[in-house]
């Protein structure tokens, strides 16, 4: 029976999709990008930049310094697991894990999850409906965003059987929310004290995942050991994953130390500070050492099939100097992508302008269609004409510097916003010099910022640069204590944007400490497009809503986007192996394995 029938409430389904039908049938054996015959054994060491002082990833305190791997988008959810698991070979579909099936009505007003009878915590106790209920109640009372706000859209959670739990949603919920519930990690009621849940801990936590925490050296190292009794080893969505007996994550103060450790053989793989992939320039520049030449270190690129991560100079619009979109638009014109691409990247990059660039969801190069126009009609003044007609950014990839005409246009926009030159200094409408600070964490960021700083100086804008270590930056980001930072919008692009957009751009998250709305966006127009996207039932309306959101974000100039490359490079020691088939995002480290000795 198909999942589409289950949505009508006829029977439980093995999977759910945000739009359309799940790609894999009920009798699927494994995800396409995992090898179920991958050998188990051996060890791997990942090296990351930063520090850690906490093992609970669900609390605000030490949120930015929680140990990697407990739940992790890069290394896998080693300790805590969700009810259902995402298949990264399709846009947004979930398949059974802690829950073996789910049923919903056509309106998605409820979702009832039927737990796998084999699901166990690492101490051998069964996963129960009471654990699921405890999870949500505890997150609501003591957790951090976005987990703390999920009960806002739930009318009731009830145990409906020995292994069944039903979520009844209220009017605030949208069509994606059942999938968010299914993806939320579950914690054991017997493993946590709700009263002290919001306090940092370095005591190994109990989870249901394939690994347990073996060693903790705060700020330096965490070691995960495979649970020999892991309950889910033969669950189809887990076949071919979690192939190592031991996973070590070592921490380093900066990217240079991290890379040197990789070169010395202390780290198994290297794909940049946060493992999101190396650029072709880094590959050409940094990998001239013996282990590469003799074949001990492999360099490999994977073509990504999802929109690129949007990296850029983020304006903190909570600061008075960046509240006017005309000012942000003017400054956004002055990042010299052409010079950066030619001199730092040998012309191999493209300018990032759209938040879903390269996909059907992007508004870049497309005039607005009838559905978009209707959605945007109440907010017509928020969208630039060039963004609306699809001509915005048409020459963005040309390799040239900033021309005088562009400087004049930017200055004209600043004058319109009340700014004026006083000698060589630009002053705001109150006569104060226009100055701001960019916070940085790496030499690469410093190179981008220096190029930007140089161009802004031509208009009399004084920009200072300050280098911070990773922990300092995380604290500043958590409390929004910055004028401008260089940061990504999320850790990966998406072909199925959903509720996470509220956390990135929604008014509800603008002033919530620790949220990912770094720019402080609080715009009713943006909120309306996110709502339209989340409630769309037809693919045509969904795509139109995302494009309309894209137009608002481009027009609002909440960050100065940098550049991207669709190739995702990684370097690794040749004792590692990976499946032949790749997921949409290029590669998944949690499917790799160590070659048998």
Short mmCIF file of C-alpha atoms in Angstrom, two decimals, residues 44-47 258 262 266-272 275 570-573 575-576 589 592:
data_model
loop_
_atom_site.label_atom_id
_atom_site.label_comp_id
_atom_site.label_asym_id
_atom_site.label_seq_id
_atom_site.Cartn_x
_atom_site.Cartn_y
_atom_site.Cartn_z
CA UNK A 44 38.22 6.70 12.26
CA UNK A 45 39.33 10.06 13.64
CA UNK A 46 37.65 13.31 12.65
CA UNK A 47 39.30 16.61 13.51
CA UNK A 258 43.52 21.00 12.12
CA UNK A 262 45.49 15.74 8.93
CA UNK A 266 46.24 12.08 12.93
CA UNK A 267 42.92 12.79 11.17
CA UNK A 268 41.32 10.39 8.71
CA UNK A 269 39.58 12.91 6.46
CA UNK A 270 39.68 16.64 5.79
CA UNK A 271 37.01 18.75 4.09
CA UNK A 272 37.55 22.12 5.72
CA UNK A 275 33.54 19.37 6.72
CA UNK A 570 37.36 15.93 0.32
CA UNK A 571 40.80 14.57 1.18
CA UNK A 572 41.13 11.28 3.04
CA UNK A 573 43.71 8.66 3.94
CA UNK A 575 42.48 3.22 4.32
CA UNK A 576 38.97 4.66 3.94
CA UNK A 589 30.66 10.31 5.77
CA UNK A 592 32.06 5.26 4.66
#
